[in-house]
Amino acid sequence: MQKNRTIYGSEIVLLPPSIESSGAVYDLIVKNRVHLSLFMPWVELVKTQDLFLKNTKDAVLNFEHFEGEQRYLIVRRNDQVLLGVLGLMVRDRQVPFFEIGYWLDESESGKGYASVAVTIMTKYLSQQYHAKRIEIRTAESNLASRRVAERCKFVLEAVLSNERILPSGAVDNTAVYYFPLLN
């Protein structure tokens, strides 16, 4: 499996996780803790830079073995600013079936970067791995994430009732989107 799977778009580049970038990603999470904590339960687990470094080492191993969560840094090409992270879950390599997740620095949200990242990842998965299924799963109440999925031509397949607990403790539904692939 190819270890350096950097993916280039016209506005952004998706970079593999690295030990060197761990501090910058940690700082971005800390900066956006309140914003990210609305929908992402993992944020509360990011307590110290040392724990996050260990998590990053695990992410690098996952990336090298193409299993579990593949974490890509979303970086703006013209100034190399870290915008956020795209998570790619390898659900089943035999199908092949993938799930995409994403988060951005709140100050960069609403500028189309998440849509660009999802679009180039969807194209990459289709071309490089002949994906048969690509999903985005999001809290039904996360309207910004749902708009990204819809802008990227993902189709709402199902709403799973009372399927998740938000970090606030509220029960929410899960909106399941899939990308209609031709292969």
JSON list of C-alpha atoms in Angstrom, two decimals:
[
{"chain": "A", "resi": 1, "resn": "MET", "atom": "CA", "xyz": [0.00, 0.00, 0.00]},
{"chain": "A", "resi": 2, "resn": "GLN", "atom": "CA", "xyz": [1.33, 3.43, -0.93]},
{"chain": "A", "resi": 3, "resn": "LYS", "atom": "CA", "xyz": [2.43, 5.23, 2.24]},
{"chain": "A", "resi": 4, "resn": "ASN", "atom": "CA", "xyz": [2.48, 8.85, 1.06]},
{"chain": "A", "resi": 5, "resn": "ARG", "atom": "CA", "xyz": [-1.05, 9.43, -0.12]},
{"chain": "A", "resi": 6, "resn": "THR", "atom": "CA", "xyz": [-0.97, 13.22, -0.37]},
{"chain": "A", "resi": 7, "resn": "ILE", "atom": "CA", "xyz": [-3.96, 14.40, -2.41]},
{"chain": "A", "resi": 8, "resn": "TYR", "atom": "CA", "xyz": [-3.82, 17.71, -4.25]},
{"chain": "A", "resi": 9, "resn": "GLY", "atom": "CA", "xyz": [-6.72, 19.95, -5.15]},
{"chain": "A", "resi": 10, "resn": "SER", "atom": "CA", "xyz": [-6.58, 23.40, -6.71]},
{"chain": "A", "resi": 11, "resn": "GLU", "atom": "CA", "xyz": [-7.25, 25.20, -3.38]},
{"chain": "A", "resi": 12, "resn": "ILE", "atom": "CA", "xyz": [-6.23, 22.67, -0.76]},
{"chain": "A", "resi": 13, "resn": "VAL", "atom": "CA", "xyz": [-3.99, 19.71, -0.20]},
{"chain": "A", "resi": 14, "resn": "LEU", "atom": "CA", "xyz": [-4.88, 16.69, 1.95]},
{"chain": "A", "resi": 15, "resn": "LEU", "atom": "CA", "xyz": [-1.75, 15.62, 3.83]},
{"chain": "A", "resi": 16, "resn": "PRO", "atom": "CA", "xyz": [-1.12, 12.37, 5.70]},
{"chain": "A", "resi": 17, "resn": "PRO", "atom": "CA", "xyz": [-0.86, 12.59, 9.49]},
{"chain": "A", "resi": 18, "resn": "SER", "atom": "CA", "xyz": [2.61, 13.10, 10.91]},
{"chain": "A", "resi": 19, "resn": "ILE", "atom": "CA", "xyz": [4.28, 13.41, 14.28]},
{"chain": "A", "resi": 20, "resn": "GLU", "atom": "CA", "xyz": [5.59, 16.81, 13.15]},
{"chain": "A", "resi": 21, "resn": "SER", "atom": "CA", "xyz": [2.06, 18.15, 12.57]},
{"chain": "A", "resi": 22, "resn": "SER", "atom": "CA", "xyz": [0.66, 16.80, 15.85]},
{"chain": "A", "resi": 23, "resn": "GLY", "atom": "CA", "xyz": [1.21, 20.03, 17.78]},
{"chain": "A", "resi": 24, "resn": "ALA", "atom": "CA", "xyz": [-0.49, 22.18, 15.16]},
{"chain": "A", "resi": 25, "resn": "VAL", "atom": "CA", "xyz": [-3.53, 19.89, 15.01]},
{"chain": "A", "resi": 26, "resn": "TYR", "atom": "CA", "xyz": [-3.72, 19.78, 18.81]},
{"chain": "A", "resi": 27, "resn": "ASP", "atom": "CA", "xyz": [-3.59, 23.59, 18.97]},
{"chain": "A", "resi": 28, "resn": "LEU", "atom": "CA", "xyz": [-6.37, 23.84, 16.37]},
{"chain": "A", "resi": 29, "resn": "ILE", "atom": "CA", "xyz": [-8.55, 21.45, 18.37]},
{"chain": "A", "resi": 30, "resn": "VAL", "atom": "CA", "xyz": [-7.93, 23.42, 21.58]},
{"chain": "A", "resi": 31, "resn": "LYS", "atom": "CA", "xyz": [-8.72, 26.69, 19.78]},
{"chain": "A", "resi": 32, "resn": "ASN", "atom": "CA", "xyz": [-12.00, 25.20, 18.48]},
{"chain": "A", "resi": 33, "resn": "ARG", "atom": "CA", "xyz": [-12.92, 23.03, 21.48]},
{"chain": "A", "resi": 34, "resn": "VAL", "atom": "CA", "xyz": [-16.29, 24.73, 22.14]},
{"chain": "A", "resi": 35, "resn": "HIS", "atom": "CA", "xyz": [-17.25, 24.76, 18.44]},
{"chain": "A", "resi": 36, "resn": "LEU", "atom": "CA", "xyz": [-16.22, 21.13, 17.84]},
{"chain": "A", "resi": 37, "resn": "SER", "atom": "CA", "xyz": [-17.82, 19.90, 21.07]},
{"chain": "A", "resi": 38, "resn": "LEU", "atom": "CA", "xyz": [-21.30, 20.63, 19.76]},
{"chain": "A", "resi": 39, "resn": "PHE", "atom": "CA", "xyz": [-21.31, 17.46, 17.63]},
{"chain": "A", "resi": 40, "resn": "MET", "atom": "CA", "xyz": [-18.03, 15.57, 18.09]},
{"chain": "A", "resi": 41, "resn": "PRO", "atom": "CA", "xyz": [-17.75, 13.46, 21.24]},
{"chain": "A", "resi": 42, "resn": "TRP", "atom": "CA", "xyz": [-14.05, 12.68, 20.68]},
{"chain": "A", "resi": 43, "resn": "VAL", "atom": "CA", "xyz": [-13.09, 16.29, 21.50]},
{"chain": "A", "resi": 44, "resn": "GLU", "atom": "CA", "xyz": [-13.43, 15.67, 25.24]},
{"chain": "A", "resi": 45, "resn": "LEU", "atom": "CA", "xyz": [-10.79, 12.92, 24.92]},
{"chain": "A", "resi": 46, "resn": "VAL", "atom": "CA", "xyz": [-8.20, 15.43, 23.66]},
{"chain": "A", "resi": 47, "resn": "LYS", "atom": "CA", "xyz": [-6.94, 16.44, 27.10]},
{"chain": "A", "resi": 48, "resn": "THR", "atom": "CA", "xyz": [-3.17, 16.89, 26.75]},
{"chain": "A", "resi": 49, "resn": "GLN", "atom": "CA", "xyz": [-0.66, 17.31, 23.97]},
{"chain": "A", "resi": 50, "resn": "ASP", "atom": "CA", "xyz": [1.12, 14.11, 25.09]},
{"chain": "A", "resi": 51, "resn": "LEU", "atom": "CA", "xyz": [-2.08, 12.05, 24.80]},
{"chain": "A", "resi": 52, "resn": "PHE", "atom": "CA", "xyz": [-2.79, 13.61, 21.43]},
{"chain": "A", "resi": 53, "resn": "LEU", "atom": "CA", "xyz": [0.75, 12.76, 20.27]},
{"chain": "A", "resi": 54, "resn": "LYS", "atom": "CA", "xyz": [0.10, 9.11, 21.15]},
{"chain": "A", "resi": 55, "resn": "ASN", "atom": "CA", "xyz": [-3.19, 9.31, 19.22]},
{"chain": "A", "resi": 56, "resn": "THR", "atom": "CA", "xyz": [-1.30, 10.79, 16.26]},
{"chain": "A", "resi": 57, "resn": "LYS", "atom": "CA", "xyz": [1.23, 7.93, 16.34]},
{"chain": "A", "resi": 58, "resn": "ASP", "atom": "CA", "xyz": [-1.70, 5.50, 16.14]},
{"chain": "A", "resi": 59, "resn": "ALA", "atom": "CA", "xyz": [-3.13, 7.53, 13.24]},
{"chain": "A", "resi": 60, "resn": "VAL", "atom": "CA", "xyz": [0.21, 7.30, 11.40]},
{"chain": "A", "resi": 61, "resn": "LEU", "atom": "CA", "xyz": [0.22, 3.50, 11.83]},
{"chain": "A", "resi": 62, "resn": "ASN", "atom": "CA", "xyz": [-3.38, 3.27, 10.60]},
{"chain": "A", "resi": 63, "resn": "PHE", "atom": "CA", "xyz": [-2.37, 5.34, 7.59]},
{"chain": "A", "resi": 64, "resn": "GLU", "atom": "CA", "xyz": [0.63, 3.13, 6.82]},
{"chain": "A", "resi": 65, "resn": "HIS", "atom": "CA", "xyz": [-1.52, -0.02, 7.00]},
{"chain": "A", "resi": 66, "resn": "PHE", "atom": "CA", "xyz": [-4.61, 1.52, 5.37]},
{"chain": "A", "resi": 67, "resn": "GLU", "atom": "CA", "xyz": [-6.92, 0.45, 8.17]},
{"chain": "A", "resi": 68, "resn": "GLY", "atom": "CA", "xyz": [-9.17, 2.11, 10.72]},
{"chain": "A", "resi": 69, "resn": "GLU", "atom": "CA", "xyz": [-9.29, 5.89, 10.57]},
{"chain": "A", "resi": 70, "resn": "GLN", "atom": "CA", "xyz": [-7.19, 7.62, 7.93]},
{"chain": "A", "resi": 71, "resn": "ARG", "atom": "CA", "xyz": [-6.64, 11.18, 9.10]},
{"chain": "A", "resi": 72, "resn": "TYR", "atom": "CA", "xyz": [-5.82, 13.80, 6.46]},
{"chain": "A", "resi": 73, "resn": "LEU", "atom": "CA", "xyz": [-4.82, 17.36, 7.29]},
{"chain": "A", "resi": 74, "resn": "ILE", "atom": "CA", "xyz": [-6.71, 19.92, 5.22]},
{"chain": "A", "resi": 75, "resn": "VAL", "atom": "CA", "xyz": [-4.15, 22.58, 4.28]},
{"chain": "A", "resi": 76, "resn": "ARG", "atom": "CA", "xyz": [-4.74, 25.66, 2.14]},
{"chain": "A", "resi": 77, "resn": "ARG", "atom": "CA", "xyz": [-2.29, 25.53, -0.78]},
{"chain": "A", "resi": 78, "resn": "ASN", "atom": "CA", "xyz": [-1.49, 29.23, -1.21]},
{"chain": "A", "resi": 79, "resn": "ASP", "atom": "CA", "xyz": [-0.31, 29.86, 2.38]},
{"chain": "A", "resi": 80, "resn": "GLN", "atom": "CA", "xyz": [0.01, 26.36, 3.96]},
{"chain": "A", "resi": 81, "resn": "VAL", "atom": "CA", "xyz": [-2.49, 27.20, 6.74]},
{"chain": "A", "resi": 82, "resn": "LEU", "atom": "CA", "xyz": [-3.95, 24.18, 8.53]},
{"chain": "A", "resi": 83, "resn": "LEU", "atom": "CA", "xyz": [-7.73, 24.46, 8.06]},
{"chain": "A", "resi": 84, "resn": "GLY", "atom": "CA", "xyz": [-8.94, 21.25, 9.68]},
{"chain": "A", "resi": 85, "resn": "VAL", "atom": "CA", "xyz": [-8.98, 17.48, 9.32]},
{"chain": "A", "resi": 86, "resn": "LEU", "atom": "CA", "xyz": [-10.74, 15.02, 7.03]},
{"chain": "A", "resi": 87, "resn": "GLY", "atom": "CA", "xyz": [-11.23, 11.59, 8.57]},
{"chain": "A", "resi": 88, "resn": "LEU", "atom": "CA", "xyz": [-11.56, 8.60, 6.28]},
{"chain": "A", "resi": 89, "resn": "MET", "atom": "CA", "xyz": [-12.81, 5.40, 7.87]},
{"chain": "A", "resi": 90, "resn": "VAL", "atom": "CA", "xyz": [-11.96, 2.22, 6.00]},
{"chain": "A", "resi": 91, "resn": "ARG", "atom": "CA", "xyz": [-15.18, 0.32, 6.71]},
{"chain": "A", "resi": 92, "resn": "ASP", "atom": "CA", "xyz": [-14.55, -2.71, 4.49]},
{"chain": "A", "resi": 93, "resn": "ARG", "atom": "CA", "xyz": [-11.62, -2.99, 2.06]},
{"chain": "A", "resi": 94, "resn": "GLN", "atom": "CA", "xyz": [-13.21, -5.95, 0.29]},
{"chain": "A", "resi": 95, "resn": "VAL", "atom": "CA", "xyz": [-16.32, -4.03, -0.82]},
{"chain": "A", "resi": 96, "resn": "PRO", "atom": "CA", "xyz": [-14.55, -1.35, -0.88]},
{"chain": "A", "resi": 97, "resn": "PHE", "atom": "CA", "xyz": [-16.60, 0.79, 1.55]},
{"chain": "A", "resi": 98, "resn": "PHE", "atom": "CA", "xyz": [-15.49, 4.07, 3.15]},
{"chain": "A", "resi": 99, "resn": "GLU", "atom": "CA", "xyz": [-16.92, 6.75, 5.42]},
{"chain": "A", "resi": 100, "resn": "ILE", "atom": "CA", "xyz": [-15.84, 10.40, 5.34]},
{"chain": "A", "resi": 101, "resn": "GLY", "atom": "CA", "xyz": [-15.94, 12.84, 8.24]},
{"chain": "A", "resi": 102, "resn": "TYR", "atom": "CA", "xyz": [-14.53, 16.34, 8.55]},
{"chain": "A", "resi": 103, "resn": "TRP", "atom": "CA", "xyz": [-14.05, 19.35, 10.77]},
{"chain": "A", "resi": 104, "resn": "LEU", "atom": "CA", "xyz": [-12.67, 22.82, 10.19]},
{"chain": "A", "resi": 105, "resn": "ASP", "atom": "CA", "xyz": [-11.32, 25.72, 12.19]},
{"chain": "A", "resi": 106, "resn": "GLU", "atom": "CA", "xyz": [-14.48, 27.72, 12.96]},
{"chain": "A", "resi": 107, "resn": "SER", "atom": "CA", "xyz": [-12.93, 30.83, 11.36]},
{"chain": "A", "resi": 108, "resn": "GLU", "atom": "CA", "xyz": [-12.53, 28.91, 8.07]},
{"chain": "A", "resi": 109, "resn": "SER", "atom": "CA", "xyz": [-16.03, 27.36, 8.07]},
{"chain": "A", "resi": 110, "resn": "GLY", "atom": "CA", "xyz": [-18.48, 28.47, 5.41]},
{"chain": "A", "resi": 111, "resn": "LYS", "atom": "CA", "xyz": [-15.77, 29.12, 2.82]},
{"chain": "A", "resi": 112, "resn": "GLY", "atom": "CA", "xyz": [-16.22, 25.87, 0.90]},
{"chain": "A", "resi": 113, "resn": "TYR", "atom": "CA", "xyz": [-13.09, 24.09, 2.14]},
{"chain": "A", "resi": 114, "resn": "ALA", "atom": "CA", "xyz": [-14.95, 21.11, 3.60]},
{"chain": "A", "resi": 115, "resn": "SER", "atom": "CA", "xyz": [-16.87, 20.66, 0.33]},
{"chain": "A", "resi": 116, "resn": "VAL", "atom": "CA", "xyz": [-13.64, 20.81, -1.67]},
{"chain": "A", "resi": 117, "resn": "ALA", "atom": "CA", "xyz": [-11.98, 18.28, 0.65]},
{"chain": "A", "resi": 118, "resn": "VAL", "atom": "CA", "xyz": [-14.93, 15.86, 0.45]},
{"chain": "A", "resi": 119, "resn": "THR", "atom": "CA", "xyz": [-15.13, 16.21, -3.34]},
{"chain": "A", "resi": 120, "resn": "ILE", "atom": "CA", "xyz": [-11.46, 15.47, -3.94]},
{"chain": "A", "resi": 121, "resn": "MET", "atom": "CA", "xyz": [-11.50, 12.57, -1.46]},
{"chain": "A", "resi": 122, "resn": "THR", "atom": "CA", "xyz": [-14.60, 11.09, -3.11]},
{"chain": "A", "resi": 123, "resn": "LYS", "atom": "CA", "xyz": [-12.92, 11.30, -6.52]},
{"chain": "A", "resi": 124, "resn": "TYR", "atom": "CA", "xyz": [-9.70, 9.82, -5.12]},
{"chain": "A", "resi": 125, "resn": "LEU", "atom": "CA", "xyz": [-11.53, 6.86, -3.53]},
{"chain": "A", "resi": 126, "resn": "SER", "atom": "CA", "xyz": [-13.46, 6.19, -6.70]},
{"chain": "A", "resi": 127, "resn": "GLN", "atom": "CA", "xyz": [-10.39, 6.32, -8.95]},
{"chain": "A", "resi": 128, "resn": "GLN", "atom": "CA", "xyz": [-7.70, 4.77, -6.73]},
{"chain": "A", "resi": 129, "resn": "TYR", "atom": "CA", "xyz": [-9.68, 2.21, -4.75]},
{"chain": "A", "resi": 130, "resn": "HIS", "atom": "CA", "xyz": [-12.71, 1.64, -7.01]},
{"chain": "A", "resi": 131, "resn": "ALA", "atom": "CA", "xyz": [-14.99, 2.40, -4.07]},
{"chain": "A", "resi": 132, "resn": "LYS", "atom": "CA", "xyz": [-18.41, 0.79, -4.23]},
{"chain": "A", "resi": 133, "resn": "ARG", "atom": "CA", "xyz": [-19.79, 2.76, -1.29]},
{"chain": "A", "resi": 134, "resn": "ILE", "atom": "CA", "xyz": [-18.84, 6.09, 0.28]},
{"chain": "A", "resi": 135, "resn": "GLU", "atom": "CA", "xyz": [-20.85, 7.43, 3.20]},
{"chain": "A", "resi": 136, "resn": "ILE", "atom": "CA", "xyz": [-21.11, 10.54, 5.31]},
{"chain": "A", "resi": 137, "resn": "ARG", "atom": "CA", "xyz": [-22.87, 10.08, 8.65]},
{"chain": "A", "resi": 138, "resn": "THR", "atom": "CA", "xyz": [-23.75, 13.14, 10.69]},
{"chain": "A", "resi": 139, "resn": "ALA", "atom": "CA", "xyz": [-26.02, 14.23, 13.48]},
{"chain": "A", "resi": 140, "resn": "GLU", "atom": "CA", "xyz": [-29.33, 15.21, 11.93]},
{"chain": "A", "resi": 141, "resn": "SER", "atom": "CA", "xyz": [-29.13, 18.53, 13.77]},
{"chain": "A", "resi": 142, "resn": "ASN", "atom": "CA", "xyz": [-25.66, 19.31, 12.33]},
{"chain": "A", "resi": 143, "resn": "LEU", "atom": "CA", "xyz": [-27.00, 21.38, 9.46]},
{"chain": "A", "resi": 144, "resn": "ALA", "atom": "CA", "xyz": [-23.58, 22.64, 8.33]},
{"chain": "A", "resi": 145, "resn": "SER", "atom": "CA", "xyz": [-22.28, 19.10, 7.90]},
{"chain": "A", "resi": 146, "resn": "ARG", "atom": "CA", "xyz": [-25.45, 18.06, 6.10]},
{"chain": "A", "resi": 147, "resn": "ARG", "atom": "CA", "xyz": [-25.07, 20.99, 3.68]},
{"chain": "A", "resi": 148, "resn": "VAL", "atom": "CA", "xyz": [-21.53, 19.85, 2.87]},
{"chain": "A", "resi": 149, "resn": "ALA", "atom": "CA", "xyz": [-22.78, 16.34, 2.05]},
{"chain": "A", "resi": 150, "resn": "GLU", "atom": "CA", "xyz": [-25.58, 17.70, -0.13]},
{"chain": "A", "resi": 151, "resn": "ARG", "atom": "CA", "xyz": [-23.30, 20.19, -1.95]},
{"chain": "A", "resi": 152, "resn": "CYS", "atom": "CA", "xyz": [-20.98, 17.30, -2.74]},
{"chain": "A", "resi": 153, "resn": "LYS", "atom": "CA", "xyz": [-23.86, 15.38, -4.37]},
{"chain": "A", "resi": 154, "resn": "PHE", "atom": "CA", "xyz": [-24.25, 12.84, -1.59]},
{"chain": "A", "resi": 155, "resn": "VAL", "atom": "CA", "xyz": [-27.80, 11.50, -1.33]},
{"chain": "A", "resi": 156, "resn": "LEU", "atom": "CA", "xyz": [-29.71, 11.19, 1.93]},
{"chain": "A", "resi": 157, "resn": "GLU", "atom": "CA", "xyz": [-30.31, 7.46, 2.27]},
{"chain": "A", "resi": 158, "resn": "ALA", "atom": "CA", "xyz": [-31.72, 7.19, 5.77]},
{"chain": "A", "resi": 159, "resn": "VAL", "atom": "CA", "xyz": [-32.31, 8.96, 9.03]},
{"chain": "A", "resi": 160, "resn": "LEU", "atom": "CA", "xyz": [-31.66, 6.62, 11.94]},
{"chain": "A", "resi": 161, "resn": "SER", "atom": "CA", "xyz": [-33.91, 7.62, 14.82]},
{"chain": "A", "resi": 162, "resn": "ASN", "atom": "CA", "xyz": [-32.44, 8.20, 18.27]},
{"chain": "A", "resi": 163, "resn": "GLU", "atom": "CA", "xyz": [-29.15, 6.72, 17.14]},
{"chain": "A", "resi": 164, "resn": "ARG", "atom": "CA", "xyz": [-26.58, 8.96, 18.87]},
{"chain": "A", "resi": 165, "resn": "ILE", "atom": "CA", "xyz": [-25.93, 10.98, 21.96]},
{"chain": "A", "resi": 166, "resn": "LEU", "atom": "CA", "xyz": [-24.47, 14.44, 21.38]},
{"chain": "A", "resi": 167, "resn": "PRO", "atom": "CA", "xyz": [-21.72, 15.72, 23.69]},
{"chain": "A", "resi": 168, "resn": "SER", "atom": "CA", "xyz": [-24.40, 17.83, 25.41]},
{"chain": "A", "resi": 169, "resn": "GLY", "atom": "CA", "xyz": [-26.18, 14.62, 26.41]},
{"chain": "A", "resi": 170, "resn": "ALA", "atom": "CA", "xyz": [-29.09, 15.20, 24.02]},
{"chain": "A", "resi": 171, "resn": "VAL", "atom": "CA", "xyz": [-30.28, 12.29, 21.89]},
{"chain": "A", "resi": 172, "resn": "ASP", "atom": "CA", "xyz": [-30.18, 12.96, 18.15]},
{"chain": "A", "resi": 173, "resn": "ASN", "atom": "CA", "xyz": [-30.88, 11.14, 14.92]},
{"chain": "A", "resi": 174, "resn": "THR", "atom": "CA", "xyz": [-28.15, 10.21, 12.45]},
{"chain": "A", "resi": 175, "resn": "ALA", "atom": "CA", "xyz": [-28.43, 11.30, 8.82]},
{"chain": "A", "resi": 176, "resn": "VAL", "atom": "CA", "xyz": [-26.78, 8.75, 6.51]},
{"chain": "A", "resi": 177, "resn": "TYR", "atom": "CA", "xyz": [-25.67, 10.01, 3.10]},
{"chain": "A", "resi": 178, "resn": "TYR", "atom": "CA", "xyz": [-24.13, 7.94, 0.30]},
{"chain": "A", "resi": 179, "resn": "PHE", "atom": "CA", "xyz": [-22.40, 8.93, -2.89]},
{"chain": "A", "resi": 180, "resn": "PRO", "atom": "CA", "xyz": [-24.01, 7.42, -6.01]},
{"chain": "A", "resi": 181, "resn": "LEU", "atom": "CA", "xyz": [-21.01, 5.79, -7.70]},
{"chain": "A", "resi": 182, "resn": "LEU", "atom": "CA", "xyz": [-21.16, 4.54, -11.26]},
{"chain": "A", "resi": 183, "resn": "ASN", "atom": "CA", "xyz": [-18.94, 1.46, -10.85]}
]
